[in-house]
Amino acid sequence: MLEIKWLKSESEIPQSLWEECFPQPFEGRWWYSVLENSELEDQFKFFYGLLIRDKKPIGIVPAFLNDVPIELVAPDKIASGLRILSKIMPACGYQRTLFVGSPCADEGTIGLMPGEELHSVAEFIHAQIVEQASVLQAPMIVWKDFPAAYEPALDKLCKNGQVFKMVSYPGAAVYLKEASMASYMKGLKSSRRSKLLKKLKQSKEKISLDVSVIQNPDNVTLDEIFALFWQTYEHGKTKFERLNKQFFSLISQQNEAWYITMREPANGKLRAFMLCFLLGERIINKFIGLDYEIARETSLYFRLWEAALEWTTARGVKELQSGQTGYSFKIETGHSLIPLFNYCQHRNPLINIIYAQVARTISWQTLDEDLKIFLKAYPEAAQ
């Protein structure tokens, strides 16, 4: 006997249930608490489905509501027309969507108690999500960025033709045989290793940088960090979530959050940072910030990556996950691409059919130009 109780705050769920359903290396209660309290209400409204069997909680289904700009989801020809129409009718410029998962998360996760399996509850969860979407007047439902491990359970949702599966931007990670820089370098293709070492050598000849790994930075440092993050955000091609200073202030207070910072000793100026989450045997490279005044000419990203790897291996960790987008740099530094999928349904059957047809045309090559170039050279890596 299953039921879902929809809650509006992570604080309504016992800490013990969070710990059992979202153990490391998953982002747990602390992550959802930060998002809730980061003053992101203009972008997201958060929900938590408390999954109950026979009156006992067995899982947590994170979800959020977002008005997605139509240009991110509609084909170019349709999106261009809707952009013009949205000037007269603003609602045409976005699509209200109920997402299963979390903003900013590298992978979608459903938290279940030990012994529970998603394939036995996935269809029930989806039916409840459809009802919740109706209540929230959200025509679109998306299970966001779920990895291959979820495919056997979530593919079952597609059997009646209402839910369709769509390739998403892949994740990226480096997996080391041993926690050492030597192991990383050995694992690179010789051509990439040669290019990386050359860029690092040239960069160090151009600029000296002091590396520090810190937690809970003071307000002055936090201002510097956010300024670099914003530079990087504005240079990005794909913009879904728009984070603010409050988010960085709150995330900095979490035990899992670490900053790798790089300063120019000549003037003390912060030139780059990487916010990482240390989650047991996995480190997540969550956000970076670069000073674009010098970033390109000094290969700043590669210096930051070297510092992150040195810290990762020093901690004895063999997995460094770097998330989506920015594939050119990630491919050059030997990341493996991680297939991720969206499972979608539009509550209007006709629109759902159209979206499903469009979804069949989407691939890594159509999503990102860097991936297209990479897969042309290495077609065997295609999803």
Short mmCIF file of C-alpha atoms in Angstrom, two decimals, residues 1-7 48-53 59-61 121 124-129 132:
data_model
loop_
_atom_site.label_atom_id
_atom_site.label_comp_id
_atom_site.label_asym_id
_atom_site.label_seq_id
_atom_site.Cartn_x
_atom_site.Cartn_y
_atom_site.Cartn_z
CA MET A 1 0.00 0.00 0.00
CA LEU A 2 1.87 3.07 -1.31
CA GLU A 3 1.24 6.77 -0.89
CA ILE A 4 3.15 10.02 -1.35
CA LYS A 5 2.88 12.98 0.96
CA TRP A 6 4.11 16.20 -0.68
CA LEU A 7 6.11 18.46 1.64
CA TYR A 48 9.69 16.65 -1.47
CA GLY A 49 7.62 13.56 -2.03
CA LEU A 50 7.69 11.47 1.15
CA LEU A 51 7.17 7.94 -0.15
CA ILE A 52 5.26 5.78 2.31
CA ARG A 53 4.45 2.07 2.31
CA GLY A 59 11.94 7.12 0.40
CA ILE A 60 12.31 10.75 -0.62
CA VAL A 61 11.48 12.11 -4.08
CA VAL A 121 7.72 2.02 -7.16
CA PHE A 124 3.47 4.79 -8.78
CA ILE A 125 5.81 7.74 -8.23
CA HIS A 126 5.27 8.98 -11.77
CA ALA A 127 1.47 8.77 -11.45
CA GLN A 128 1.69 10.89 -8.30
CA ILE A 129 3.96 13.38 -10.02
CA GLN A 132 1.03 17.05 -8.52
#
